Coordinates of C-alpha atoms in Angstrom, one line a residue:
Chain M
M1 CA -17.8 -0.3 -50.6
K2 CA -20.4 0.8 -48.1
K3 CA -21.0 -2.8 -47.1
R4 CA -17.3 -3.2 -46.3
M5 CA -17.2 -0.1 -44.2
K6 CA -20.2 -1.3 -42.3
K7 CA -18.6 -4.7 -41.7
K8 CA -15.4 -3.0 -40.5
L9 CA -17.4 -0.8 -38.1
K10 CA -19.3 -3.9 -36.8
D11 CA -16.0 -5.7 -36.3
T12 CA -14.5 -2.9 -34.3
I13 CA -17.6 -2.6 -32.1
I14 CA -17.5 -6.3 -31.5
S15 CA -13.8 -6.3 -30.7
Y16 CA -14.3 -3.5 -28.1
L17 CA -17.2 -5.3 -26.6
F18 CA -15.0 -8.4 -26.1
C19 CA -12.4 -6.1 -24.4
F20 CA -14.9 -4.1 -22.4
P21 CA -15.2 -6.2 -19.1
A22 CA -11.5 -6.7 -18.6
Y23 CA -10.5 -3.2 -19.5
S24 CA -13.2 -1.5 -17.4
V25 CA -11.7 -3.3 -14.4
F26 CA -8.2 -2.1 -15.4
A27 CA -9.5 1.4 -15.8
V28 CA -11.3 1.6 -12.4
F29 CA -8.8 -0.4 -10.3
I30 CA -5.4 0.2 -12.0
F31 CA -5.3 3.2 -14.4
I32 CA -7.3 5.7 -12.4
P33 CA -5.6 4.6 -9.1
I34 CA -2.1 5.0 -10.4
V35 CA -2.7 8.6 -11.4
W36 CA -4.8 9.3 -8.4
A37 CA -2.1 7.9 -6.0
F38 CA 0.3 10.4 -7.6
V39 CA -2.1 13.3 -7.1
L40 CA -2.8 12.2 -3.5
S41 CA 0.8 12.2 -2.7
F42 CA 0.8 16.0 -3.1
T43 CA -2.2 16.5 -0.8
D44 CA -3.0 16.0 2.9
Y45 CA -5.9 13.7 2.1
S46 CA -7.1 12.0 5.2
L47 CA -10.2 9.8 5.9
L48 CA -10.4 11.3 9.4
T49 CA -11.4 14.7 7.8
F50 CA -13.9 12.9 5.6
G51 CA -11.7 13.1 2.5
E52 CA -11.3 16.9 2.6
S53 CA -7.8 17.8 1.3
K54 CA -5.6 20.5 0.1
F55 CA -2.6 20.7 -2.1
V56 CA 0.6 20.7 -0.1
G57 CA 3.3 20.5 -2.8
F58 CA 6.3 18.4 -2.0
D59 CA 5.6 18.5 1.8
N60 CA 4.9 14.8 2.1
Y61 CA 8.1 13.8 0.3
I62 CA 10.2 16.2 2.4
R63 CA 8.5 15.0 5.6
L64 CA 9.2 11.4 4.5
F65 CA 13.0 11.9 4.3
K66 CA 13.0 13.4 7.7
D67 CA 10.7 10.7 9.2
P68 CA 13.0 8.4 11.2
V69 CA 10.5 5.6 11.1
F70 CA 10.3 5.7 7.3
L71 CA 14.1 5.8 7.0
K72 CA 14.2 2.9 9.4
S73 CA 11.6 1.0 7.3
L74 CA 13.7 1.5 4.2
L75 CA 16.8 0.2 6.0
N76 CA 14.8 -2.7 7.4
T77 CA 13.5 -3.7 4.0
L78 CA 17.0 -3.6 2.6
Y79 CA 18.3 -5.7 5.4
Y80 CA 15.5 -8.2 4.9
S81 CA 16.3 -8.3 1.2
V82 CA 20.0 -9.0 1.8
L83 CA 19.1 -11.8 4.3
Y84 CA 16.4 -13.4 2.1
V85 CA 17.4 -13.2 -1.6
P86 CA 20.8 -14.9 -1.7
A87 CA 19.6 -17.7 0.8
T88 CA 16.4 -18.6 -1.1
L89 CA 18.2 -18.6 -4.5
I90 CA 21.2 -20.7 -3.3
I91 CA 19.1 -23.2 -1.4
G92 CA 16.6 -23.5 -4.3
F93 CA 19.5 -24.0 -6.7
L94 CA 21.2 -26.7 -4.6
F95 CA 18.1 -28.7 -4.3
A96 CA 17.3 -28.4 -8.0
L97 CA 20.8 -29.8 -8.6
M98 CA 20.2 -32.7 -6.3
L99 CA 16.7 -33.5 -7.5
N100 CA 17.4 -33.1 -11.2
D101 CA 18.6 -36.7 -12.0
D102 CA 16.3 -39.6 -11.8
F103 CA 16.4 -41.8 -8.7
P104 CA 13.7 -43.6 -6.7
G105 CA 11.9 -41.2 -4.4
R106 CA 12.8 -38.1 -6.3
N107 CA 9.2 -37.0 -6.7
F108 CA 8.5 -37.4 -3.0
F109 CA 11.3 -35.1 -2.2
R110 CA 10.2 -32.5 -4.8
L111 CA 6.7 -32.7 -3.4
A112 CA 8.0 -32.1 0.2
M113 CA 9.9 -29.0 -0.8
F114 CA 6.9 -27.7 -2.7
I115 CA 4.3 -27.9 0.0
P116 CA 5.3 -24.6 1.8
V117 CA 5.0 -22.8 -1.6
I118 CA 1.3 -23.6 -2.0
I119 CA 0.0 -23.1 1.5
S120 CA -1.3 -19.6 2.4
M121 CA 1.1 -17.0 3.8
V122 CA -1.3 -16.5 6.7
V123 CA -1.3 -20.2 7.8
A124 CA 2.5 -20.3 7.3
S125 CA 3.0 -17.2 9.4
I126 CA 0.7 -18.3 12.3
V127 CA 2.4 -21.8 12.5
W128 CA 5.8 -20.2 12.6
M129 CA 4.7 -17.6 15.1
L130 CA 3.7 -20.5 17.4
I131 CA 6.8 -22.5 16.7
L132 CA 9.1 -19.4 17.3
S133 CA 7.2 -18.3 20.4
A134 CA 9.6 -17.0 23.2
H135 CA 8.0 -19.5 25.6
P136 CA 10.5 -22.2 26.7
T137 CA 8.1 -24.9 25.5
S138 CA 7.9 -23.7 22.0
L139 CA 9.2 -26.1 19.4
A140 CA 12.2 -23.9 18.4
N141 CA 13.3 -23.4 22.0
R142 CA 12.9 -27.1 22.9
F143 CA 15.1 -27.8 19.9
L144 CA 17.7 -25.5 21.3
A145 CA 17.4 -27.1 24.7
L146 CA 18.6 -30.3 23.2
F147 CA 22.0 -28.6 22.8
G148 CA 21.8 -26.9 26.1
I149 CA 21.1 -23.4 24.7
P150 CA 18.8 -21.2 26.7
P151 CA 15.4 -20.2 25.1
Q152 CA 15.4 -17.3 22.7
G153 CA 12.9 -14.6 21.8
W154 CA 12.9 -15.4 18.1
L155 CA 10.4 -12.8 17.2
S156 CA 10.7 -10.5 20.2
D157 CA 14.4 -9.9 20.3
P158 CA 15.2 -6.9 18.0
K159 CA 18.4 -8.6 16.9
L160 CA 16.8 -11.9 16.0
A161 CA 13.3 -10.8 14.7
M162 CA 14.2 -9.9 11.1
I163 CA 16.5 -12.9 10.8
S164 CA 13.6 -15.1 11.9
V165 CA 11.3 -13.5 9.3
A166 CA 13.8 -14.1 6.6
V167 CA 14.2 -17.8 7.6
V168 CA 10.5 -18.3 7.4
M169 CA 10.3 -16.7 4.0
V170 CA 13.2 -18.8 2.7
W171 CA 11.4 -21.9 3.9
K172 CA 8.2 -20.7 2.2
T173 CA 9.8 -19.9 -1.2
F174 CA 12.9 -21.9 -1.9
G175 CA 10.7 -24.7 -3.4
Y176 CA 9.5 -22.3 -6.0
K177 CA 13.0 -21.3 -7.0
M178 CA 13.9 -25.0 -7.1
L179 CA 11.0 -25.6 -9.5
L180 CA 12.1 -22.9 -11.9
Y181 CA 15.7 -24.1 -11.8
L182 CA 14.5 -27.6 -12.5
A183 CA 12.5 -26.4 -15.5
A184 CA 15.5 -24.6 -16.8
M185 CA 17.8 -27.6 -16.3
Q186 CA 15.5 -29.7 -18.5
N187 CA 16.5 -27.4 -21.4
I188 CA 20.2 -27.9 -21.1
P189 CA 21.2 -30.3 -24.0
Q190 CA 22.3 -33.7 -22.6
E191 CA 25.1 -33.8 -25.3
L192 CA 27.0 -31.0 -23.5
Y193 CA 27.3 -33.2 -20.5
E194 CA 28.2 -36.2 -22.6
A195 CA 30.9 -34.3 -24.5
A196 CA 32.3 -33.1 -21.2
E197 CA 32.4 -36.6 -19.8
I198 CA 34.4 -37.8 -22.8
D199 CA 36.9 -35.0 -22.0
G200 CA 37.0 -36.5 -18.5
A201 CA 35.0 -33.9 -16.6
T202 CA 33.7 -34.9 -13.2
G203 CA 30.3 -34.1 -11.7
W204 CA 31.6 -31.1 -9.9
K205 CA 33.3 -29.7 -13.0
K206 CA 30.2 -30.3 -15.1
T207 CA 28.2 -28.2 -12.6
M208 CA 30.7 -25.4 -12.5
Y209 CA 31.4 -25.1 -16.2
I210 CA 28.1 -26.2 -17.8
T211 CA 25.1 -26.0 -15.5
I212 CA 25.8 -22.7 -13.7
P213 CA 26.8 -20.7 -16.8
L214 CA 23.8 -22.0 -18.8
L215 CA 21.4 -21.2 -15.9
K216 CA 22.6 -17.5 -15.8
P217 CA 19.4 -16.2 -17.4
T218 CA 17.2 -18.1 -14.9
T219 CA 19.4 -16.9 -12.0
F220 CA 19.2 -13.3 -13.2
F221 CA 15.4 -13.5 -13.6
L222 CA 15.0 -15.1 -10.1
L223 CA 17.4 -12.6 -8.6
V224 CA 15.5 -9.5 -9.8
T225 CA 12.0 -10.9 -9.1
S226 CA 13.1 -12.0 -5.6
V227 CA 14.5 -8.6 -4.9
I228 CA 11.2 -7.0 -6.2
D229 CA 9.2 -9.4 -4.0
S230 CA 11.4 -8.8 -1.0
F231 CA 10.7 -5.1 -1.2
Q232 CA 7.0 -5.8 -0.9
I233 CA 7.0 -8.0 2.1
F234 CA 4.0 -7.5 4.4
T235 CA 1.9 -10.4 5.5
P236 CA 4.4 -12.5 7.6
I237 CA 5.6 -9.4 9.4
Y238 CA 2.1 -8.1 10.0
I239 CA 1.2 -11.5 11.5
M240 CA 4.4 -12.6 13.3
T241 CA 5.8 -9.4 14.7
G242 CA 3.4 -6.5 13.9
G243 CA 6.5 -4.6 12.8
G244 CA 8.1 -4.8 16.2
P245 CA 9.7 -5.1 18.6
G246 CA 9.7 -1.3 18.5
Y247 CA 10.1 -0.7 14.8
A248 CA 12.8 -3.4 14.4
T249 CA 10.9 -5.3 11.6
T250 CA 8.7 -2.4 10.1
T251 CA 9.2 -2.5 6.3
I252 CA 8.0 -0.1 3.6
V253 CA 4.7 -1.8 3.1
N254 CA 4.1 -2.3 6.8
Y255 CA 4.7 1.5 7.3
L256 CA 2.4 2.2 4.3
Y257 CA -0.3 0.1 6.0
Q258 CA 0.2 1.8 9.3
K259 CA 0.1 5.4 7.9
G260 CA -2.7 4.8 5.3
F261 CA -5.0 2.4 7.0
Q262 CA -4.5 2.7 10.7
E263 CA -3.8 6.4 10.9
F264 CA -5.7 7.2 7.7
E265 CA -3.1 9.7 6.5
M266 CA -3.7 8.7 2.9
G267 CA -1.8 11.6 1.3
Y268 CA 1.3 10.7 3.2
A269 CA 0.9 7.0 2.6
S270 CA 0.5 7.7 -1.1
A271 CA 3.9 9.4 -1.1
I272 CA 5.3 6.2 0.5
S273 CA 3.7 4.2 -2.2
Y274 CA 5.2 6.3 -4.9
I275 CA 8.7 6.0 -3.4
L276 CA 8.1 2.2 -3.5
F277 CA 7.0 2.5 -7.1
L278 CA 10.1 4.3 -8.0
I279 CA 12.3 1.6 -6.4
L280 CA 10.4 -1.2 -8.2
L281 CA 10.5 0.6 -11.5
V282 CA 14.3 0.9 -11.4
L283 CA 14.5 -2.9 -10.5
T284 CA 12.1 -3.8 -13.4
F285 CA 14.2 -1.6 -15.7
I286 CA 17.3 -3.5 -14.7
Q287 CA 15.6 -6.8 -15.3
K288 CA 14.4 -5.8 -18.8
K289 CA 17.8 -4.5 -19.8
G290 CA 19.5 -7.6 -18.5
F291 CA 17.1 -9.8 -20.4
G292 CA 17.7 -8.0 -23.6
K293 CA 21.4 -8.7 -23.3
E294 CA 20.9 -12.3 -22.5
E295 CA 18.9 -12.8 -25.7
L296 CA 21.7 -11.2 -27.8
Y297 CA 24.3 -13.8 -27.2
Chain P
M1 CA 33.7 -51.3 -9.5
G2 CA 35.2 -48.4 -7.6
M3 CA 33.2 -46.0 -9.6
R4 CA 30.0 -47.8 -8.7
K5 CA 30.8 -47.9 -5.1
K6 CA 31.5 -44.2 -5.1
R7 CA 28.2 -43.6 -6.8
M8 CA 26.4 -45.7 -4.2
T9 CA 28.0 -43.8 -1.3
W10 CA 27.0 -40.5 -3.0
L11 CA 23.4 -41.7 -3.4
I12 CA 23.1 -42.8 0.2
L13 CA 24.5 -39.4 1.4
K14 CA 22.0 -37.7 -0.9
Y15 CA 19.2 -39.7 0.6
I16 CA 20.2 -38.8 4.1
L17 CA 20.6 -35.1 3.3
L18 CA 17.3 -34.9 1.4
S19 CA 15.5 -36.8 4.1
V20 CA 16.7 -34.4 6.8
V21 CA 15.9 -31.3 4.8
S22 CA 12.4 -32.7 3.8
F23 CA 11.8 -33.5 7.4
F24 CA 12.6 -29.9 8.5
T25 CA 10.6 -28.5 5.5
L26 CA 7.5 -30.5 6.5
L27 CA 8.1 -30.1 10.2
P28 CA 5.9 -27.0 10.6
M29 CA 3.0 -28.7 8.8
I30 CA 3.5 -32.0 10.7
W31 CA 3.5 -30.0 14.0
M32 CA 0.4 -28.1 12.9
V33 CA -1.5 -31.4 12.2
S34 CA -0.3 -33.1 15.4
T35 CA -1.1 -30.1 17.6
S36 CA -4.6 -30.0 16.1
L37 CA -5.1 -33.6 17.1
E38 CA -4.1 -33.1 20.7
P39 CA -6.5 -32.2 23.5
D40 CA -6.0 -28.7 24.7
K41 CA -3.9 -28.6 27.8
G42 CA -2.2 -25.2 27.8
L43 CA 1.2 -24.3 26.7
E44 CA 3.1 -27.2 28.2
S45 CA 1.7 -30.1 26.4
Y46 CA 2.5 -29.7 22.7
S47 CA 4.9 -32.4 21.5
L48 CA 5.5 -33.5 18.0
I49 CA 3.9 -36.9 18.4
P50 CA 0.6 -36.5 20.4
K51 CA 0.3 -38.9 23.3
E52 CA -3.4 -38.9 23.1
I53 CA -5.4 -38.3 19.9
T54 CA -8.7 -36.4 19.7
F55 CA -10.6 -35.1 16.8
S56 CA -12.8 -32.8 18.9
N57 CA -10.8 -29.7 18.0
Y58 CA -12.1 -29.8 14.5
P59 CA -15.9 -29.6 15.1
E60 CA -15.2 -27.0 17.8
A61 CA -13.1 -24.9 15.5
W62 CA -15.6 -25.2 12.7
N63 CA -18.3 -23.9 15.0
Y64 CA -16.2 -21.1 16.5
P65 CA -16.5 -18.2 17.5
R66 CA -20.2 -17.3 17.5
L67 CA -19.2 -14.0 19.1
Y68 CA -21.6 -11.3 18.0
D69 CA -23.8 -13.4 15.9
E70 CA -24.8 -17.0 16.9
D71 CA -24.6 -18.1 13.2
V72 CA -21.2 -16.7 12.3
T73 CA -18.5 -19.4 12.5
L74 CA -15.3 -20.6 10.9
G75 CA -17.6 -22.6 8.6
T76 CA -19.2 -19.3 7.4
M77 CA -15.8 -18.0 6.6
F78 CA -14.9 -21.2 4.7
K79 CA -18.0 -20.7 2.7
N80 CA -17.0 -17.1 2.0
S81 CA -13.6 -18.2 0.7
I82 CA -15.3 -20.7 -1.6
I83 CA -17.6 -18.0 -3.0
V84 CA -14.8 -15.4 -3.4
S85 CA -12.4 -17.9 -5.0
S86 CA -14.9 -19.4 -7.4
V87 CA -16.3 -16.0 -8.6
I88 CA -12.9 -14.5 -9.1
T89 CA -11.7 -17.5 -11.0
L90 CA -14.7 -18.0 -13.2
L91 CA -15.1 -14.3 -14.1
S92 CA -11.4 -13.7 -14.7
L93 CA -11.2 -16.7 -17.0
L94 CA -14.2 -15.4 -19.0
F95 CA -13.1 -11.7 -19.1
D96 CA -9.4 -12.4 -19.7
S97 CA -10.1 -14.9 -22.5
M98 CA -12.6 -12.6 -24.2
A99 CA -10.1 -9.7 -24.3
G100 CA -7.3 -12.2 -25.3
Y101 CA -9.5 -13.5 -28.2
A102 CA -10.1 -10.0 -29.5
L103 CA -6.4 -9.0 -29.2
A104 CA -5.3 -12.2 -30.9
R105 CA -7.9 -12.6 -33.7
K106 CA -9.6 -9.4 -34.5
N107 CA -8.2 -6.6 -36.5
F108 CA -9.4 -3.3 -35.1
P109 CA -8.1 0.3 -34.8
G110 CA -6.4 0.7 -31.4
R111 CA -5.5 -3.0 -31.0
T112 CA -1.8 -2.3 -30.4
L113 CA -2.6 0.3 -27.9
M114 CA -4.9 -2.1 -26.1
F115 CA -2.3 -4.7 -26.0
W116 CA 0.3 -2.4 -24.5
L117 CA -2.3 -1.2 -21.9
A118 CA -2.8 -4.8 -20.8
L119 CA 1.0 -5.3 -20.6
S120 CA 1.4 -2.1 -18.7
T121 CA -0.8 -3.3 -15.9
L122 CA 1.9 -5.9 -15.1
M123 CA 4.3 -3.0 -14.2
V124 CA 1.9 -1.6 -11.6
P125 CA 2.6 -3.0 -8.2
F126 CA -0.5 -3.7 -6.1
Y127 CA 0.7 -1.7 -3.1
V128 CA 1.1 1.4 -5.2
V129 CA -2.5 1.6 -6.2
V130 CA -4.0 0.2 -3.1
I131 CA -4.9 3.5 -1.5
P132 CA -7.0 4.9 -4.4
M133 CA -8.4 1.4 -4.9
Y134 CA -9.7 1.5 -1.3
I135 CA -11.2 5.0 -1.7
I136 CA -12.9 4.0 -5.0
T137 CA -14.3 0.8 -3.4
M138 CA -15.5 3.0 -0.5
K139 CA -17.2 5.5 -2.8
L140 CA -18.9 2.6 -4.7
G141 CA -20.3 1.6 -1.4
L142 CA -18.6 -1.8 -1.6
L143 CA -16.6 -1.7 1.6
N144 CA -17.4 -4.7 3.9
T145 CA -19.0 -6.7 1.1
L146 CA -18.0 -9.8 -0.8
T147 CA -18.5 -7.9 -4.0
G148 CA -15.9 -5.3 -3.0
L149 CA -13.5 -8.2 -2.2
I150 CA -14.0 -9.7 -5.6
I151 CA -14.5 -7.0 -8.2
P152 CA -10.9 -5.5 -8.5
F153 CA -9.6 -9.0 -9.3
V154 CA -12.0 -10.3 -11.9
S155 CA -9.5 -9.6 -14.7
S156 CA -5.7 -9.3 -15.0
G157 CA -3.3 -8.1 -17.6
F158 CA -1.4 -11.3 -17.0
G159 CA -4.4 -13.4 -17.9
V160 CA -5.2 -11.3 -21.0
F161 CA -1.6 -11.7 -22.1
L162 CA -1.6 -15.5 -21.5
F163 CA -4.9 -16.1 -23.4
R164 CA -3.7 -13.9 -26.3
Q165 CA -0.6 -16.0 -26.6
A166 CA -2.7 -19.2 -26.6
F167 CA -5.2 -18.0 -29.2
I168 CA -2.5 -16.7 -31.5
S169 CA -1.1 -20.2 -31.9
I170 CA -4.3 -21.7 -33.2
P171 CA -4.4 -22.1 -37.0
L172 CA -6.6 -19.5 -38.8
E173 CA -8.3 -22.1 -41.1
L174 CA -10.4 -23.5 -38.2
E175 CA -11.9 -20.1 -37.7
E176 CA -12.3 -19.3 -41.4
A177 CA -14.2 -22.5 -42.0
A178 CA -16.7 -21.6 -39.3
R179 CA -17.0 -18.1 -40.6
I180 CA -17.9 -19.3 -44.1
D181 CA -20.6 -21.4 -42.4
G182 CA -22.0 -18.1 -41.1
A183 CA -20.9 -18.4 -37.4
G184 CA -20.7 -15.2 -35.4
D185 CA -17.8 -14.0 -33.3
F186 CA -19.2 -15.1 -30.0
Y187 CA -20.0 -18.5 -31.4
I188 CA -16.5 -18.9 -32.7
Y189 CA -14.9 -17.7 -29.5
W190 CA -17.1 -19.9 -27.2
K191 CA -17.6 -23.1 -29.3
I192 CA -14.5 -23.3 -31.4
M193 CA -11.6 -21.4 -29.8
L194 CA -12.1 -22.0 -26.1
P195 CA -12.2 -25.8 -26.3
L196 CA -8.9 -25.7 -28.2
I197 CA -7.0 -23.9 -25.3
K198 CA -8.1 -26.1 -22.4
P199 CA -4.5 -26.4 -21.1
T200 CA -4.3 -22.6 -20.8
I201 CA -7.7 -22.5 -19.1
A202 CA -6.6 -25.1 -16.6
T203 CA -3.3 -23.5 -15.9
M204 CA -4.9 -20.1 -15.4
A205 CA -7.7 -21.5 -13.2
I206 CA -5.3 -23.1 -10.8
F207 CA -3.2 -20.0 -10.6
K208 CA -6.3 -17.9 -9.8
I209 CA -7.8 -20.3 -7.3
L210 CA -4.6 -20.5 -5.4
W211 CA -4.0 -16.8 -5.5
S212 CA -7.6 -15.8 -4.4
W213 CA -7.9 -18.5 -1.7
N214 CA -4.6 -17.2 -0.2
M215 CA -5.0 -13.5 -0.7
F216 CA -4.8 -11.4 2.5
F217 CA -4.0 -7.7 2.2
W218 CA -7.1 -6.7 0.4
P219 CA -9.6 -8.6 2.6
L220 CA -7.7 -7.1 5.6
L221 CA -8.6 -3.6 4.3
V222 CA -12.1 -4.2 3.0
I223 CA -13.8 -6.6 5.4
Q224 CA -14.7 -5.7 9.0
D225 CA -17.5 -8.2 9.8
Y226 CA -16.8 -11.7 10.8
S227 CA -19.7 -12.8 8.7
K228 CA -18.0 -11.7 5.5
M229 CA -14.4 -12.6 6.2
P230 CA -12.6 -15.2 4.1
I231 CA -11.1 -18.0 6.2
N232 CA -7.5 -16.8 6.0
L233 CA -8.4 -13.3 7.4
G234 CA -10.7 -15.0 10.0
L235 CA -7.8 -17.0 11.3
T236 CA -5.7 -14.0 12.1
M237 CA -8.6 -12.5 14.0
F238 CA -8.9 -15.7 16.1
R239 CA -5.2 -15.7 16.8
G240 CA -5.5 -13.2 19.6
Q241 CA -8.5 -14.9 21.2
F242 CA -7.1 -18.4 21.3
V243 CA -3.6 -17.8 21.8
T244 CA -3.4 -20.4 24.5
R245 CA -5.8 -22.7 22.7
W246 CA -3.4 -23.9 20.1
G247 CA -5.3 -27.1 19.3
L248 CA -8.3 -25.0 18.2
L249 CA -6.2 -22.6 16.2
T250 CA -4.2 -25.2 14.4
A251 CA -7.4 -27.2 13.6
G252 CA -8.7 -24.0 12.0
M253 CA -5.5 -23.7 10.0
V254 CA -5.7 -27.3 8.8
I255 CA -9.3 -26.7 7.7
A256 CA -8.1 -23.6 5.7
T257 CA -5.3 -25.6 4.1
I258 CA -7.1 -28.8 3.2
P259 CA -8.7 -27.6 -0.1
I260 CA -5.4 -26.4 -1.4
I261 CA -3.5 -29.5 -0.5
V262 CA -6.2 -31.8 -1.9
M263 CA -6.2 -29.8 -5.1
F264 CA -2.5 -30.0 -5.3
L265 CA -2.3 -33.7 -4.9
V266 CA -5.0 -34.4 -7.5
L267 CA -3.8 -31.8 -10.1
Q268 CA -0.1 -31.8 -9.5
K269 CA 1.0 -31.5 -13.1
W270 CA -1.4 -28.5 -13.7
F271 CA -0.3 -26.9 -10.4
I272 CA 3.3 -26.9 -11.5
R273 CA 2.3 -25.3 -14.8
G274 CA 0.1 -22.7 -13.2
L275 CA 2.9 -21.7 -10.9
T276 CA 5.7 -21.6 -13.5
A277 CA 3.3 -19.6 -15.7
G278 CA 3.5 -16.9 -13.0
A279 CA 7.2 -16.6 -13.8
L280 CA 6.3 -15.1 -17.2
K281 CA 4.8 -12.2 -15.3
G282 CA 8.2 -10.4 -14.9

């Protein structure tokens, strides 16, 4: 009896030793920070005053909803999301459809669409920044010149800047969406298509009535994760426009960066981060609920 | 016969469409490479096909900028990236698989709670915890060090989860046989279990290498000195200085991209797995 107890104790200790390295990182860099960020959002913590802070109640949150730049950044993020999400999903889906059946050269095309996915966001952003430069000799403007259209300030015109960012991000990510759609298409039983062919269904009908409905779970998953990603866009905007012109492309995370790490108002920035957290939690909740339903039928 | 003809027309149309799209998809990359091979002439000269090819941008970019310190160059930053990526990848493979092993194979009080804790980390967006993360790193005295760059990422709930799933699917008999022979837990984990989940290790390794090579926000916050920057952060710092020297800048970008592209071409199958594994994250 005593021996068994001892063995059990030893087993428990060993198990926790195995968990120790991973979980101590979680504790220090995730669990403590998530609570701390919440606490900070009710203080006026600032690095400029060497971390001295006092409790300010809901002041940061009240200030946020009166802060025109923050409200603009919310709208900008939403605008970006609306531009980016449908485009990347639809384009990803269309190319998955085209590259699903076997034909010579298929792998080359898949590869080509996949290259933007793996290169770094920084490199992609700098390349596009040079291509979309307002200078008449930039690649984009020379392309327009072929059709006699005058040079545009792709990233410096407030009307165009966010659209340009969305185009770059669609370019960067549609290959990934394509890949997930292709993986899901592999799982559609071939017999379904064969049965439909016997019934005289054409390619178009097969897509409409078999492929698209059966890919609904994938579409739903990609839709929610893309919206979640789009709400956290930072790097391409930081590099290509710096949030400008004016505040035309400042998004939630760009504003968080500006407040927290350029102006060092970390209490205020924590309030921004918790609003973002709330938005993302709602989206994740929708995703979990939607997935539960899919599994039922 | 008519059916076949229709199919051929469709195939040809498809080839044309795919070629056009692939061309535009690859265009920024092609333009980057061709600009890096062109002698610097200012803004006017950059065409898609260089009229004159030179490789001199590459050694020059590699030895740039030597600003404050004669020895600090893009090469230094390339080396930093290699260090950061390899340490993050190796440590996270080790730590995540250790925790995954305990969660999958050991029976101990609190196991369910530990499992949910690992899963709950997936719900926490990076940007929500980044401010306290920064303050903690500062208080630990790790700002502006490679250690500070590495340490928050040496384990992930996603990795723990993935390894747990892999270990759970291995038959118990293998482990029991070893236990009867008197093998300890670490021996079983290291010598018996790990070799059985090589595909998961490879998938996770690629996911981590790619992620850590390309990470940007955290280095932007933590690192100030050129001598400690990873290459991707370094490139954004150069952007301002050589805004009219596109040849040099694009050469630097090609250098930063080569390791990823080479890895991708060699390990394509594993790459695809590593990236689709990320989809489980949601």
